[in-house]
mmCIF file of C-alpha atoms in Angstrom:
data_model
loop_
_atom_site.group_PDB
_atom_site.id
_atom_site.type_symbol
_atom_site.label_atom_id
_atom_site.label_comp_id
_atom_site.label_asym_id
_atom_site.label_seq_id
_atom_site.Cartn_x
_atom_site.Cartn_y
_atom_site.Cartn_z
ATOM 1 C CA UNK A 218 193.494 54.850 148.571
ATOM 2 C CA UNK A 219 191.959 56.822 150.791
ATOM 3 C CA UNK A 220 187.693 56.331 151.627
ATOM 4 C CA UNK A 221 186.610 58.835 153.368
ATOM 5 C CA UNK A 222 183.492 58.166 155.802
ATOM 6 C CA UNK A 223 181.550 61.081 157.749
ATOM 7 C CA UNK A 224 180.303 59.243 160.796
ATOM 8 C CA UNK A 225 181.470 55.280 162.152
ATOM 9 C CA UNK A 226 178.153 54.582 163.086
ATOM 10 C CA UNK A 227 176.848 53.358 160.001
ATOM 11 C CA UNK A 228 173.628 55.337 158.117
ATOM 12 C CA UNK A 229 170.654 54.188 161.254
ATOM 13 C CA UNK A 230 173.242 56.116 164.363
ATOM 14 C CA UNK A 231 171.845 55.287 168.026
ATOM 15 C CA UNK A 232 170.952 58.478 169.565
ATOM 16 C CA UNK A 233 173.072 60.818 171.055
ATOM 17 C CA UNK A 234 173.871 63.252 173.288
ATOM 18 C CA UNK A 235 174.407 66.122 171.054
ATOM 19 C CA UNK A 236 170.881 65.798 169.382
ATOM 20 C CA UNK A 237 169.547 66.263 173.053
ATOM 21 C CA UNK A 238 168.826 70.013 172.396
ATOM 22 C CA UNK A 239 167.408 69.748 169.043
ATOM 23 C CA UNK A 240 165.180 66.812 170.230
ATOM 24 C CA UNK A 241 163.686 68.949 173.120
ATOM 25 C CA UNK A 242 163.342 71.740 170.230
ATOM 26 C CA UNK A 243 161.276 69.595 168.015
ATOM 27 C CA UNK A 244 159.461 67.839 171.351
ATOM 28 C CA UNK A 245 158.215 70.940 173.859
ATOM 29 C CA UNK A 246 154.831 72.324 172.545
ATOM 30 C CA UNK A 247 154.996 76.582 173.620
ATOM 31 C CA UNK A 248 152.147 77.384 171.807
ATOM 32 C CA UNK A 249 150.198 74.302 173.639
ATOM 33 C CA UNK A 250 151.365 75.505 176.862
ATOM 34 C CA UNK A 251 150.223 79.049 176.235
ATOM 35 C CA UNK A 252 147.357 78.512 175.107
ATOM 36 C CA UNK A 253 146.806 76.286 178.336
ATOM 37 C CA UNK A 254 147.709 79.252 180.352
ATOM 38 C CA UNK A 255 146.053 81.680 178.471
ATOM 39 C CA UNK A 256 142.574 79.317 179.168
ATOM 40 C CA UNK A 257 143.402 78.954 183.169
ATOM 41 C CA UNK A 258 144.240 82.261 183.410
ATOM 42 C CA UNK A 259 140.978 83.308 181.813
ATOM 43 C CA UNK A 260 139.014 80.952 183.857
ATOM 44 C CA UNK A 261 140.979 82.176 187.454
ATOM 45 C CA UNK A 262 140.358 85.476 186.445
ATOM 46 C CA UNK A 263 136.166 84.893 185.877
ATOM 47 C CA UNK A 264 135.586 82.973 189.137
ATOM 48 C CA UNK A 265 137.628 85.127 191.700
ATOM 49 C CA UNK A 266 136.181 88.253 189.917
ATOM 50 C CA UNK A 267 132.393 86.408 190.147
ATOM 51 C CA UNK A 268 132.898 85.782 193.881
ATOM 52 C CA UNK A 269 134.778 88.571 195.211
ATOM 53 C CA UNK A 270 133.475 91.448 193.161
ATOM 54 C CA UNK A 271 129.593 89.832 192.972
ATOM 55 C CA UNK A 272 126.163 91.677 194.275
ATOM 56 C CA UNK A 273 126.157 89.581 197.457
ATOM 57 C CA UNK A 274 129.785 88.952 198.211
ATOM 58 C CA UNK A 275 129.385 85.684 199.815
ATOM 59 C CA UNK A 276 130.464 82.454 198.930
ATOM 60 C CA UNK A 277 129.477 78.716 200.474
ATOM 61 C CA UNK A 278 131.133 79.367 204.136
ATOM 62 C CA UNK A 279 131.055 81.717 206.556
ATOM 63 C CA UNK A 280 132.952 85.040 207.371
ATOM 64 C CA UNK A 281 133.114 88.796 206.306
ATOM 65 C CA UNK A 282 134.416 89.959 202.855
ATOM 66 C CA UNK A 283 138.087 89.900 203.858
ATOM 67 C CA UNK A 284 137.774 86.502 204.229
ATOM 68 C CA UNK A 285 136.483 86.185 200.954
ATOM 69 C CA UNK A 286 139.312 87.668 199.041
ATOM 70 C CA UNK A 287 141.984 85.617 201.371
ATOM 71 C CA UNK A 288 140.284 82.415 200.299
ATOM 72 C CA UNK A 289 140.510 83.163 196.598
ATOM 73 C CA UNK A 290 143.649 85.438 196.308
ATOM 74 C CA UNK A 291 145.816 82.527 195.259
ATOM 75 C CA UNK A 292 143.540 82.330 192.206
ATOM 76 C CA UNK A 293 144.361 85.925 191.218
ATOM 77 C CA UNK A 294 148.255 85.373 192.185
ATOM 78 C CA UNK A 295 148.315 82.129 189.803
ATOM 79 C CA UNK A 296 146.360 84.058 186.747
ATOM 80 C CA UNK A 297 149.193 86.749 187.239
ATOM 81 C CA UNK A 298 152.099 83.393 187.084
ATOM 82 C CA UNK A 299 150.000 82.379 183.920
ATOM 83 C CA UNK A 300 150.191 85.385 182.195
ATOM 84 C CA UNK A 301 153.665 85.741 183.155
ATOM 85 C CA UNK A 302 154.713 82.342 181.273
ATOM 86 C CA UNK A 303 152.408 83.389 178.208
ATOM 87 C CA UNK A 304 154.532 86.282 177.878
ATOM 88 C CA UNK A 305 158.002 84.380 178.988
ATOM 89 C CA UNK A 306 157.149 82.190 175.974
ATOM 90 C CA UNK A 307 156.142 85.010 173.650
ATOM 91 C CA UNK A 308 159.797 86.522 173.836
ATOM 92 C CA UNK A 309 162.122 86.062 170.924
ATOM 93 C CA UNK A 310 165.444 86.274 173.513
ATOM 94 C CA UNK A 311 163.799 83.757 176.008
ATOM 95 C CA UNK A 312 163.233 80.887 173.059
ATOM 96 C CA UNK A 313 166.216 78.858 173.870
ATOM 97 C CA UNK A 314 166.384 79.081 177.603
ATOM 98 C CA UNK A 315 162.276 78.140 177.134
ATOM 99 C CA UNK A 316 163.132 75.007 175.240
ATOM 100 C CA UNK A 317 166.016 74.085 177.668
ATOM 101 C CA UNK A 318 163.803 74.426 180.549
ATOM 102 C CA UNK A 319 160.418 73.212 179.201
ATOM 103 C CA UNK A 320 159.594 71.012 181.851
ATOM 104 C CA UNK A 321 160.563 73.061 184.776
ATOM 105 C CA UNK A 322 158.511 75.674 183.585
ATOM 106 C CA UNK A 323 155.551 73.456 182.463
ATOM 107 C CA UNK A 324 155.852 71.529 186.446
ATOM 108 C CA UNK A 325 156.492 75.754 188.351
ATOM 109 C CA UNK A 326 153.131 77.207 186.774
ATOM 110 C CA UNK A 327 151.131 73.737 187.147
ATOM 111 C CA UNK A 328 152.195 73.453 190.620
ATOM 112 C CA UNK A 329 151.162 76.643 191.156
ATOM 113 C CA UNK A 330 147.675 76.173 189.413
ATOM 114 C CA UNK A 331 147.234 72.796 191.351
ATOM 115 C CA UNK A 332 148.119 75.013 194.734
ATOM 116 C CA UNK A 333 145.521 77.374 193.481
ATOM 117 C CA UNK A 334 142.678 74.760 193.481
ATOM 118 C CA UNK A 335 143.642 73.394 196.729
ATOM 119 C CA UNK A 336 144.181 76.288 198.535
ATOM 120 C CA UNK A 337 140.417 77.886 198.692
ATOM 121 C CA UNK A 338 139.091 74.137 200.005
ATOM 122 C CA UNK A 339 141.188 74.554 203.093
ATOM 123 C CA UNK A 340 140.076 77.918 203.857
ATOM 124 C CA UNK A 341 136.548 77.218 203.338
ATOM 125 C CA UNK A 342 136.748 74.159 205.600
ATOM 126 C CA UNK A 343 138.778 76.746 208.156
ATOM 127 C CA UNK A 344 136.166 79.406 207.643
ATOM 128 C CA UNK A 345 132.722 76.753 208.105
ATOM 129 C CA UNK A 346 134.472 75.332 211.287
ATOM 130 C CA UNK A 347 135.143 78.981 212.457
ATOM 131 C CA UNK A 348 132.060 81.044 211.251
ATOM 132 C CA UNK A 349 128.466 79.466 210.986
ATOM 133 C CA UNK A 350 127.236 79.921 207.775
ATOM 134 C CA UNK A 351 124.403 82.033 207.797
ATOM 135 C CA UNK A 352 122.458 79.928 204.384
ATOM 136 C CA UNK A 353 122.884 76.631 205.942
ATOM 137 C CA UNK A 354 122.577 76.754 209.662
ATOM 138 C CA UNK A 355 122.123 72.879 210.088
ATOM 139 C CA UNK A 356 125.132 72.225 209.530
ATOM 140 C CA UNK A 357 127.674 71.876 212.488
ATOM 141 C CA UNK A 358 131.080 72.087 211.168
ATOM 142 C CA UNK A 359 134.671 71.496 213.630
ATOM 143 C CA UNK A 360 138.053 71.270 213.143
ATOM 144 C CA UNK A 361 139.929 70.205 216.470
ATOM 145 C CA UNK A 362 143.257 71.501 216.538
ATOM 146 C CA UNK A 363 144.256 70.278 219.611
ATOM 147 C CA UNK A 364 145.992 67.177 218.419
ATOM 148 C CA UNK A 365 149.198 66.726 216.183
ATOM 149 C CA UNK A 366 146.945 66.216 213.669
ATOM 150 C CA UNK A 367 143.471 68.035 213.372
ATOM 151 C CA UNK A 368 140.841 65.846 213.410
ATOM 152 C CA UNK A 369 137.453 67.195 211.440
ATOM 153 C CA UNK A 370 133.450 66.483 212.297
ATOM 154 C CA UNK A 371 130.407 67.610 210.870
ATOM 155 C CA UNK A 372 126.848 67.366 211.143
ATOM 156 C CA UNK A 373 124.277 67.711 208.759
ATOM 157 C CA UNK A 374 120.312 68.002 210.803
ATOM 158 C CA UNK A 375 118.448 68.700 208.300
ATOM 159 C CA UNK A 376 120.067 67.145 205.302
ATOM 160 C CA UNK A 377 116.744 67.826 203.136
ATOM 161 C CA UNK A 378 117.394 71.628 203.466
ATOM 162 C CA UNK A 379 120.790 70.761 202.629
ATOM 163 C CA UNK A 380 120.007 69.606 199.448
ATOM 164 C CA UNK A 381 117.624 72.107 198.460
ATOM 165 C CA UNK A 382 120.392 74.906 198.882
ATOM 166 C CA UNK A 383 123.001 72.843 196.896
ATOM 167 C CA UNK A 384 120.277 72.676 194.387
ATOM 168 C CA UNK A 385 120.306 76.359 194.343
ATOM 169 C CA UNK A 386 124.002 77.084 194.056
ATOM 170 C CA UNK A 387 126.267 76.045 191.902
ATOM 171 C CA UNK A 388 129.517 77.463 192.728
ATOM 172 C CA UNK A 389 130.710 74.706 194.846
ATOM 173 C CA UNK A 390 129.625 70.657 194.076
ATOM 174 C CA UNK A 391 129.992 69.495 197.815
ATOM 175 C CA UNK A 392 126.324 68.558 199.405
ATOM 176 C CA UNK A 393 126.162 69.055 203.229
ATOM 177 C CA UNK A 394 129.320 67.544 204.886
ATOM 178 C CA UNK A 395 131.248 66.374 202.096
ATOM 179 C CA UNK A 396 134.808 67.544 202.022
ATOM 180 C CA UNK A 397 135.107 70.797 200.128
ATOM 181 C CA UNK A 398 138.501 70.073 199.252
ATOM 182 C CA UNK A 399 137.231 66.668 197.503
ATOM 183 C CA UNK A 400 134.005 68.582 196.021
ATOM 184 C CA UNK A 401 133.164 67.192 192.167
ATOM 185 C CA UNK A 402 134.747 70.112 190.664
ATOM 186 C CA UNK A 403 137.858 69.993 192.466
ATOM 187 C CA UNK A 404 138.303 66.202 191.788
ATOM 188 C CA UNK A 405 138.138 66.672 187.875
ATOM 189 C CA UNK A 406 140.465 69.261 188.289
ATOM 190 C CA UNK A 407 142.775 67.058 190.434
ATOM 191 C CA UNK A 408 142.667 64.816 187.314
ATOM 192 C CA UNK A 409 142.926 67.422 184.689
ATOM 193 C CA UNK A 410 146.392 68.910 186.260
ATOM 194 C CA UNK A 411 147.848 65.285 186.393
ATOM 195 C CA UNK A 412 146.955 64.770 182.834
ATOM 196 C CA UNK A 413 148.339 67.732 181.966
ATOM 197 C CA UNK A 414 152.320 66.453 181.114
ATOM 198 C CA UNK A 415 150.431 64.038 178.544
ATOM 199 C CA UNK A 416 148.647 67.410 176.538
ATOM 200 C CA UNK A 417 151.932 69.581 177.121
ATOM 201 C CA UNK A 418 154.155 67.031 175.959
ATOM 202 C CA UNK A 419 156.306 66.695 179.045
ATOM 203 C CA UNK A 420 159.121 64.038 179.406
ATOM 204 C CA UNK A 421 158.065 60.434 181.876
ATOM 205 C CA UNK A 422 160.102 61.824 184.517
ATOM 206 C CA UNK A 423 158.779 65.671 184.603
ATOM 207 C CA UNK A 424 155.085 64.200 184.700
ATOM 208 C CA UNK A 425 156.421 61.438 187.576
ATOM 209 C CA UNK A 426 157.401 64.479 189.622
ATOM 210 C CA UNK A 427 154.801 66.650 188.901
ATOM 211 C CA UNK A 428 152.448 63.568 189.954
ATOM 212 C CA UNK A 429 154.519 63.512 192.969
ATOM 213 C CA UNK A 430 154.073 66.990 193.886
ATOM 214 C CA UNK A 431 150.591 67.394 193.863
ATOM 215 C CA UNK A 432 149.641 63.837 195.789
ATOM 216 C CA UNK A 433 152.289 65.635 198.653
ATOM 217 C CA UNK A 434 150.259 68.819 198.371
ATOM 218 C CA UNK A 435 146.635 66.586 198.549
ATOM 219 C CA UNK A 436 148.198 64.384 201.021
ATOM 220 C CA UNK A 437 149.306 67.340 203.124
ATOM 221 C CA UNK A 438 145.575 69.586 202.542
ATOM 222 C CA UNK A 439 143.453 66.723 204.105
ATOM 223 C CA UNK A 440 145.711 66.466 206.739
ATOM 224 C CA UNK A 441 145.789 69.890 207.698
ATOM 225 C CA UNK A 442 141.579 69.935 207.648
ATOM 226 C CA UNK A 443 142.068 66.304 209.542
ATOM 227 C CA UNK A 444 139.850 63.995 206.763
ATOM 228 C CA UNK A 445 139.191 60.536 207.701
ATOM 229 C CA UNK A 446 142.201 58.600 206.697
ATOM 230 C CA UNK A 447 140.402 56.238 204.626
ATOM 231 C CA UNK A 448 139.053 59.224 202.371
ATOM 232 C CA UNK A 449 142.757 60.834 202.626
ATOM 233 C CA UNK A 450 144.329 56.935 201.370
ATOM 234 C CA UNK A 451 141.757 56.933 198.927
ATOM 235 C CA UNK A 452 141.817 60.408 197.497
ATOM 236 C CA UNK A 453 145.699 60.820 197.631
ATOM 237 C CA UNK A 454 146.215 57.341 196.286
ATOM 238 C CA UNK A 455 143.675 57.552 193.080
ATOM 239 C CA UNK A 456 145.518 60.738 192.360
ATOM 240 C CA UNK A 457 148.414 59.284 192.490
ATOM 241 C CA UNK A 458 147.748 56.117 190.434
ATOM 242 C CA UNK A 459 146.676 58.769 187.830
ATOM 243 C CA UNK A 460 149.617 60.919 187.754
ATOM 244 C CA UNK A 461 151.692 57.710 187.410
ATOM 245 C CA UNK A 462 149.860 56.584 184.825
ATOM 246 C CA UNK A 463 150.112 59.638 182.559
ATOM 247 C CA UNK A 464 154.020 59.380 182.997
ATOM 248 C CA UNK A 465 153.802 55.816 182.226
ATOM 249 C CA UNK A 466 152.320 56.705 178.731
ATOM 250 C CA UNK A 467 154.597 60.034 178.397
ATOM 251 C CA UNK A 468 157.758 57.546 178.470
ATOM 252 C CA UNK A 469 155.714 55.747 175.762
ATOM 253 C CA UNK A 470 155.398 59.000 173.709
ATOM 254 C CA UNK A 471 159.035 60.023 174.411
ATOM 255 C CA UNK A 472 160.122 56.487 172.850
ATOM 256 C CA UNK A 473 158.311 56.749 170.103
ATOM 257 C CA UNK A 474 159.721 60.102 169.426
ATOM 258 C CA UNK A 475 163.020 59.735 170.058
ATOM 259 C CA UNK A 476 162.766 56.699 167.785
ATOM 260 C CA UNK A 477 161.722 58.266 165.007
ATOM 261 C CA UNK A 478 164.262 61.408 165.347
ATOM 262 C CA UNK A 479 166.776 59.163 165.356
ATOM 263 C CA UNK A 480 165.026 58.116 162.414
ATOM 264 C CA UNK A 481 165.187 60.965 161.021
ATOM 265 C CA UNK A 482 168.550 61.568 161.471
ATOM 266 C CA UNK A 483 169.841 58.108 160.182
ATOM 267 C CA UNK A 484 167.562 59.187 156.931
ATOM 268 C CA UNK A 485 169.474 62.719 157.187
ATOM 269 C CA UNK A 486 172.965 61.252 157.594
ATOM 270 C CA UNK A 487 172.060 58.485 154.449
ATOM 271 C CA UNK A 488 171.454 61.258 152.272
ATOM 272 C CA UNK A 489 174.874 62.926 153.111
ATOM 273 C CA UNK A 490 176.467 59.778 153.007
ATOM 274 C CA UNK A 491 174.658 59.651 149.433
ATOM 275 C CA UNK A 492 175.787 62.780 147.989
ATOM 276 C CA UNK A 493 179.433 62.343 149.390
ATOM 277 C CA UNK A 494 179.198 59.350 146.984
ATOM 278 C CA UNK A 495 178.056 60.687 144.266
ATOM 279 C CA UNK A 496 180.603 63.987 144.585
ATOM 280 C CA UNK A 497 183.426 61.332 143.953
ATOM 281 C CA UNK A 498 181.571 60.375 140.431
ATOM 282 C CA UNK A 499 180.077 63.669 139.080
ATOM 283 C CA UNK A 500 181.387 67.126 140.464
ATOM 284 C CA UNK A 501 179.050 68.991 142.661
ATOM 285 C CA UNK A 502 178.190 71.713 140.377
ATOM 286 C CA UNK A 503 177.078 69.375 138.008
ATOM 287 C CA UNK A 504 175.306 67.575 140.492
ATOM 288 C CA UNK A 505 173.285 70.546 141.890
ATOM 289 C CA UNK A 506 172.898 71.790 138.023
ATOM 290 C CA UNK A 507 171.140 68.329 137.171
ATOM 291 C CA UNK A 508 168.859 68.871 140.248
ATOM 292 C CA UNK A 509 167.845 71.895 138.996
ATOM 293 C CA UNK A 510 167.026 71.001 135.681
ATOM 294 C CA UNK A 511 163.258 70.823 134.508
ATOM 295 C CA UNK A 512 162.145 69.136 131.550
ATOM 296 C CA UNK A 513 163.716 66.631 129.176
ATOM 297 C CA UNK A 514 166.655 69.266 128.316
ATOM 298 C CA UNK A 515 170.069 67.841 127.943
ATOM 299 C CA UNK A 516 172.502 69.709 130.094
ATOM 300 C CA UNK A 517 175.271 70.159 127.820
ATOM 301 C CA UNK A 518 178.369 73.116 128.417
ATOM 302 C CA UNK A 519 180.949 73.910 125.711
ATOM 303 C CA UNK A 520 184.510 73.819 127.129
ATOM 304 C CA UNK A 521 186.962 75.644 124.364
ATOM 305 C CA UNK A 522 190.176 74.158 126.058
ATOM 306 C CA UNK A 523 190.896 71.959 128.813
ATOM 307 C CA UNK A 524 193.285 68.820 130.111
ATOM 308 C CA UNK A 525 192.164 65.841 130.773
ATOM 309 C CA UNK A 526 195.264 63.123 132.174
ATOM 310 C CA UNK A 527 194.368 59.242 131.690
ATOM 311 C CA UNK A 528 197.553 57.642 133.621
ATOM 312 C CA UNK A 529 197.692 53.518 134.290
ATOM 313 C CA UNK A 530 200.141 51.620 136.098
ATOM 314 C CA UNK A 531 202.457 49.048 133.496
ATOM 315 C CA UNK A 532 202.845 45.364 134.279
ATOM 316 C CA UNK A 533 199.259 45.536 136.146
ATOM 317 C CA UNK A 534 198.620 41.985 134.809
ATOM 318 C CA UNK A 535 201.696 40.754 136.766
ATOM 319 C CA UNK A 536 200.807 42.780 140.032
ATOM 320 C CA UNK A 537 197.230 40.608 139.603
ATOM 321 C CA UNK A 538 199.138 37.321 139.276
ATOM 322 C CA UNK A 539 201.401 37.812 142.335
ATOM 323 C CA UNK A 540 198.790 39.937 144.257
ATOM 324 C CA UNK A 541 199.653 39.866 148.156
ATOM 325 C CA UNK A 542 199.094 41.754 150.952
ATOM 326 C CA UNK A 543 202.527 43.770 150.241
ATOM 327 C CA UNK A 544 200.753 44.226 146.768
ATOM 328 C CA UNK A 545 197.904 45.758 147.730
ATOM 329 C CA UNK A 546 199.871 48.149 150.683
ATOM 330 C CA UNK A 547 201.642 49.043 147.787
ATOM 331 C CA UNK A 548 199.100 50.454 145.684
ATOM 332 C CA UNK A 549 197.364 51.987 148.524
ATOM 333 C CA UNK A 550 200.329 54.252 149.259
ATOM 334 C CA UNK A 551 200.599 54.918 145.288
ATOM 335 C CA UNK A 552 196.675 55.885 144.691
ATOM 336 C CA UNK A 553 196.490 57.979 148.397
ATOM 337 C CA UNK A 554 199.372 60.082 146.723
ATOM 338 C CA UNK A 555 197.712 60.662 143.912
ATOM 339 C CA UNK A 556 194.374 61.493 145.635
ATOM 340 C CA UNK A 557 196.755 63.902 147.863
ATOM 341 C CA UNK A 558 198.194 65.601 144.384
ATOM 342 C CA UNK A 559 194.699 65.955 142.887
ATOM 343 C CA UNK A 560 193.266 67.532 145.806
ATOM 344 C CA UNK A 561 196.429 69.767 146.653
ATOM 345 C CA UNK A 562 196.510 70.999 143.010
ATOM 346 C CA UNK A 563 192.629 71.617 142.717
ATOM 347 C CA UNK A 564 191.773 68.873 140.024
ATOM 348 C CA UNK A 565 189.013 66.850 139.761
ATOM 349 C CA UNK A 566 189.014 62.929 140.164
ATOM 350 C CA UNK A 567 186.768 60.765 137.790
ATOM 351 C CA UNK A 568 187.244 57.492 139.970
ATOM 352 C CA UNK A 569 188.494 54.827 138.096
ATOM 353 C CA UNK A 570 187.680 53.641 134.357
ATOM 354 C CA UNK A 571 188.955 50.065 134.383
ATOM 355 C CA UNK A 572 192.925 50.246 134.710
ATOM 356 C CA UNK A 573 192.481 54.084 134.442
ATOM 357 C CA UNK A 574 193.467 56.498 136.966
ATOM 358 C CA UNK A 575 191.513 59.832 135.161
ATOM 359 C CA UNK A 576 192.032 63.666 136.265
ATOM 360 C CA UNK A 577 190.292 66.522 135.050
ATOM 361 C CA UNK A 578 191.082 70.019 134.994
ATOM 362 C CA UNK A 579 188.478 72.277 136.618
ATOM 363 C CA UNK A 580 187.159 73.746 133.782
ATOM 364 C CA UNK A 581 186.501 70.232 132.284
ATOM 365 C CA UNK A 582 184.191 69.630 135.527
ATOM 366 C CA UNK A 583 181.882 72.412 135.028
#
């Protein structure tokens, strides 16, 4: 006799390969990520608008207004990426090549965001090393080029001055000759950006190389403005100890999700396994018409005619006696034809009923 099993891995299955694209489905977070972008894009938007387009068109370094807009045109290009994402999400058509490529997208437009931030630092080191800057003329910024690698030097002669401008301003957090590329603002949003594969749900190994990235882009900004290297160690390496730690607690996410889909699949595939069972014993229609029942009604169906066949094997007691393992072969073969006959003609099977091999007519399994 023939038993009939849906999957060899037993009702908990390991997971596998196939699930790989509904996993990612029930994983990636669009709406999170849009509404990230939606937020930055807002924000670039604001502060290139409030310093390019303000009453006195200057910022915290020197230079005309061109130099202005150079500095902060990459936060006007990455507002346009942002948008661009929102709406790449937004489409219907682009759902499943979204969801395939969650990550990538999620690393391209924070990559770009990261660049973004770093990008206006370096020009406004360029532009105090180039330009004196007409609000703060003790302060003696240079940038040697000469060497492979620029080395920087500033000084600050009347550091009390100093601090009564940065008092004043509050568009950019670095006092005097601090780094503008490490300024207080800039450093939180070195942190946010690496955190960011934790809040958009990202796999470990998305947020490792997004971590990656942006401690090569740091590593490479302070080189190109030629910081000390114990603030470029210090600054590249915290960032990077961050990043790594956010994709050290995104592989602990993804393990607890993927455990608990698979989960959810082994309590999917039990059920199935369940109603397969129950099939052989009660007919499906009566099955989904006892599911459906409310109340304390008795489900009951008048059948004017039908055939019912109750069939048994003779001399069963002496096939129990002498029971072998040609025996039971034997009786295998006989039962799997019968199955086959049942199924071919369109009967129903009610199991077995002690020695009784019972078939039902259709009719007589409404």
């Amino acid at each position: 006799m023939r038993i009939e099993n849906c999957d060899e891995s037993g009702p908990t299955p390991a997971f596998k390969k196939e699930w790989e694209r509904e996993y990612l489905k029930s994983t990636c977070k669009p709406n999170t990520a849009r509404a990230g972008c939606l937020v930055g894009a807002s924000w670039l938007i604001y502060d290139f608008s409030s310093i390019c387009f303000s009453c006195t068109g200057t910022d915290v370094a020197g230079g005309d207004a061109k130099w202005i807009v150079i500095t902060y045109a990459p936060e006007a290009v990455c507002s346009a990426v942002m948008i661009s994402v929102v709406i790449l999400f937004s489409i219907q058509r682009c759902q499943g090549f979204c969801i395939r490529n969650y990550d990538e997208i999620c690393i391209f437009f924070m990559t770009i965001i990261y660049t973004s931030i770093v990008f206006p630092g370096i020009l406004l080191e360029l532009r105090r090393s180039l330009f004196q800057w007409e609000e703060a003329p003790q302060l003696h910024w240079n940038i040697d080029f000469g060497n492979f690698i620029p080395s920087r030097s500033c000084n600050d002669t009347d550091p009390v001055r100093t601090w009564l401008n940065y008092t004043k301003r509050n568009h950019n957090t670095a006092i005097g000759c601090n780094n503008l590329i490490l300024s207080g603002d800039n450093i939180g949003s070195y942190i946010l950006a690496n955190l960011c594969p934790m809040i958009f749900g990202m796999r470990s190994r998305s947020a490792l190389r997004l971590a990656i990235i942006t401690f090569l882009l740091l590593l490479a900004a302070l080189l190109a403005i030629g910081a000390s290297s114990v603030i470029l160690v210090l600054s590249a390496v915290l960032q990077l100890c961050v990043g790594m730690c956010c994709a050290y607690i995104c592989r602990l996410k993804e393990i607890t999700a993927r455990r608990n889909f698979t989960m959810d699949k082994g309590i999917e595939f039990s059920a199935v396994q369940s109603s397969k069972l129950l099939y052989t014993l009660i007919p499906p229609n009566v099955v989904e018409a006892l599911a459906a029942k409310t109340g304390h009604e008795i489900l009951v169906k008048g059948i004017h005619s039908c055939t019912i066949m109750f069939c048994s094997l003779t001399q069963q007691q002496e096939l129990r006696q002498s029971f072998s393992h040609r025996t039971f072969n034997l009786l295998d073969e006989l039962f799997s034809s019968f199955d086959d006959i049942v199924r071919d003609s369109g009967m129903y099977k009610y199991q077995h009923v002690g020695e009784w091999y019972i078939v039902a007519c259709p009719r007589a399994a409404c």
